[in-house]
Amino acid sequence: MKIKNICCIGAGYVGGPTMAVIAEKCPGVKVTVVDINEKRIKQWNDPDVEKIPIYEPGLSSIVKETRDKNLFFSTDVDKAIDEADMIFISVNTPTKTYGIGKGMAADLKYIELCARQIAAVAKNDKIVIEKSTLPVRTAAALKNILDNTGNGVKYQILSNPEFLAEGTAVEDLKSPDRVLIGGDIESEEGREAMEALVNIYASWVPKEKILTTNVWSSELSKLTANAFLAQRVSSINAISELCEKTGADVNEVAKAVGMDSRVGPKFLKASVGFGGSCFQKDILNLVYIARTYNLQEVADYWEQVIIMNDHQKRRFAANMVQTMYNTVAGKKIAILGWAFKKDTNDTRESAAIYVADYLLNEQAEIVVYDPKVTEEQIYSDLDYLGSRSGDANRKGVTVVKSSYEACDNAHAIAVLTEWDEFKQLDWKKIYDQMLKPAFLFDGRRLLEPKTKKEIGFEFYAIGN
Ligand code: UDX
Ligand code: ADP
């Protein structure tokens, strides 16, 4: 089967970059990305490609090359579904905030809505692909909805989880470690559908890196990969606290441990805690599934990764307060970095939100600077947390346009995202602008402790 027309439902951090790269690599395929969010689609279509809604290094130039040639962004979901041979579902699956599984299970309402819409519109057979991270066995639910519409259309459901990391999405998509495709291996139609998707990726990914499995293995692999990565971060973060007590240096420990080829060096960077849309959500999902099957020990084992991460964020903020003579009330504190990591404007589950919230509860005055995150987003993150009124958040937090502005007359600085530009700052100049004693809290181990102490900062870094 040769695919000519692809539709992707959801123009977010996953759907946008993934479809842009498919469009670039498969010029003979028409790719349409649809979203119900009109503002988002308008931004994707902005004549100035630097204004697309998602910041990822390298993305805007691909969009510039392919947009309106074989890559289209639209709000006409029905039309795109109707025309497509292959439909990717890339809508968000946040953690449920209500009902059974609240705070743990994934909220599948957006997925279900998509399935119903596909069922209502489709007139010919379709391959439907789960791209969003979904709990194991979601494909079965999707299939049920699609198969029970009675209009004779046949669907093949594939799972093709996304392994791209934000900030390096384009690079990860262009040369992935592997591509995983789960499908109904048992049936001829299932194998054909998988083959069709394999062929899309084979346009640029070596065949040996494209794995085909059954659907459940594919779904569970995604959760497991993220759980393993998050576990490494929580493990090194747990050790960072011990380092602070004993005088060991967590970077030195991480280096020594990571040089063991069985462990490897990646994902051992101690931090103020991991953030992002995947790690916490996927682990909570894993925990929820384990509990559903009554696997208490399995659930507790993975839940500890989250507990450790929450502890790390709180510990960092508590440490700030304690170091500043147990009170930050009325003190101006600069937060450098709001995104959950560098090179993205995504702030979902960013440690900065929790640290700021803690400090606001202590009545600190917060000033934030992030190179890519908008003021609107920062307030909306705090409002979403719901600790205080929107007015109180706007009163307590100011958003500024440079690091120097943020640090002017501040008592303390908290570095919460490892943006490269923070490494280039003139820290002596910043120190001179601050109230003394000036405190510097490094949640990303960005700065050399020695130089900061030389300048005169009261210095604290995670695991130091
Ligand atoms: C992750 C997975 O890496 C990706 O494969 C999956 O598809 C989606 O989830 P992402 O959330 O974009 O990607 O970012 P990632 O680079 O994994 O970082 C997650 C968080 O962990 C960030 O807050 C990051 O700063 C933190 N982290 C990462 C550390 O604190 N220390 C590390 O050593 C690595
Ligand atoms: P991710 O990081 O998984 O890509 P995002 O929240 O960035 O998550 O993107 C998901 C997108 O899916 C959002 O832009 C949202 O508007 C869109 N979406 C959700 N439900 C539907 C739907 N039923 N039809 C079309 N788009 C949808």
mmCIF file of N, CA and C in Angstrom, residues 81-85 87 118 121-127 151-155:
data_model
loop_
_atom_site.group_PDB
_atom_site.id
_atom_site.type_symbol
_atom_site.label_atom_id
_atom_site.label_comp_id
_atom_site.label_asym_id
_atom_site.label_seq_id
_atom_site.Cartn_x
_atom_site.Cartn_y
_atom_site.Cartn_z
ATOM 1 N N ILE A 81 -9.478 14.372 7.647
ATOM 2 C CA ILE A 81 -9.729 12.952 7.946
ATOM 3 C C ILE A 81 -10.231 12.247 6.690
ATOM 4 N N ASP A 82 -11.169 12.880 6.035
ATOM 5 C CA ASP A 82 -11.784 12.287 4.844
ATOM 6 C C ASP A 82 -10.735 11.979 3.770
ATOM 7 N N GLU A 83 -9.821 12.904 3.552
ATOM 8 C CA GLU A 83 -8.846 12.747 2.467
ATOM 9 C C GLU A 83 -7.720 11.764 2.780
ATOM 10 N N ALA A 84 -7.468 11.516 4.068
ATOM 11 C CA ALA A 84 -6.243 10.797 4.448
ATOM 12 C C ALA A 84 -6.345 9.283 4.312
ATOM 13 N N ASP A 85 -5.179 8.650 3.974
ATOM 14 C CA ASP A 85 -5.096 7.188 4.044
ATOM 15 C C ASP A 85 -4.615 6.784 5.432
ATOM 16 N N ILE A 87 -3.963 8.292 9.480
ATOM 17 C CA ILE A 87 -4.266 9.375 10.429
ATOM 18 C C ILE A 87 -3.457 9.186 11.706
ATOM 19 N N ILE A 118 -13.394 10.537 13.692
ATOM 20 C CA ILE A 118 -12.916 9.734 12.555
ATOM 21 C C ILE A 118 -14.045 8.804 12.105
ATOM 22 N N VAL A 121 -16.730 10.548 10.089
ATOM 23 C CA VAL A 121 -16.379 11.174 8.814
ATOM 24 C C VAL A 121 -15.896 10.182 7.755
ATOM 25 N N ALA A 122 -15.178 9.134 8.186
ATOM 26 C CA ALA A 122 -14.469 8.274 7.233
ATOM 27 C C ALA A 122 -15.411 7.546 6.281
ATOM 28 N N LYS A 123 -15.004 7.548 4.988
ATOM 29 C CA LYS A 123 -15.793 6.815 3.995
ATOM 30 C C LYS A 123 -14.999 5.654 3.387
ATOM 31 N N ASN A 124 -13.666 5.712 3.531
ATOM 32 C CA ASN A 124 -12.866 4.576 3.048
ATOM 33 C C ASN A 124 -11.915 4.092 4.143
ATOM 34 N N ASP A 125 -11.282 2.923 3.918
ATOM 35 C CA ASP A 125 -10.462 2.308 4.962
ATOM 36 C C ASP A 125 -9.298 3.213 5.380
ATOM 37 N N LYS A 126 -8.973 3.162 6.661
ATOM 38 C CA LYS A 126 -7.933 4.063 7.190
ATOM 39 C C LYS A 126 -6.983 3.303 8.113
ATOM 40 N N ILE A 127 -5.757 3.784 8.113
ATOM 41 C CA ILE A 127 -4.804 3.333 9.135
ATOM 42 C C ILE A 127 -4.773 4.436 10.189
ATOM 43 N N ASN A 151 -20.577 1.489 9.432
ATOM 44 C CA ASN A 151 -20.627 1.990 8.057
ATOM 45 C C ASN A 151 -19.674 1.236 7.132
ATOM 46 N N GLY A 152 -19.148 0.098 7.629
ATOM 47 C CA GLY A 152 -18.371 -0.796 6.761
ATOM 48 C C GLY A 152 -16.933 -0.379 6.530
ATOM 49 N N VAL A 153 -16.525 0.767 7.085
ATOM 50 C CA VAL A 153 -15.135 1.199 6.910
ATOM 51 C C VAL A 153 -14.234 0.339 7.805
ATOM 52 N N LYS A 154 -13.088 -0.084 7.251
ATOM 53 C CA LYS A 154 -12.171 -0.923 8.047
ATOM 54 C C LYS A 154 -10.989 -0.093 8.544
ATOM 55 N N TYR A 155 -10.636 -0.324 9.809
ATOM 56 C CA TYR A 155 -9.534 0.418 10.417
ATOM 57 C C TYR A 155 -8.435 -0.513 10.871
#
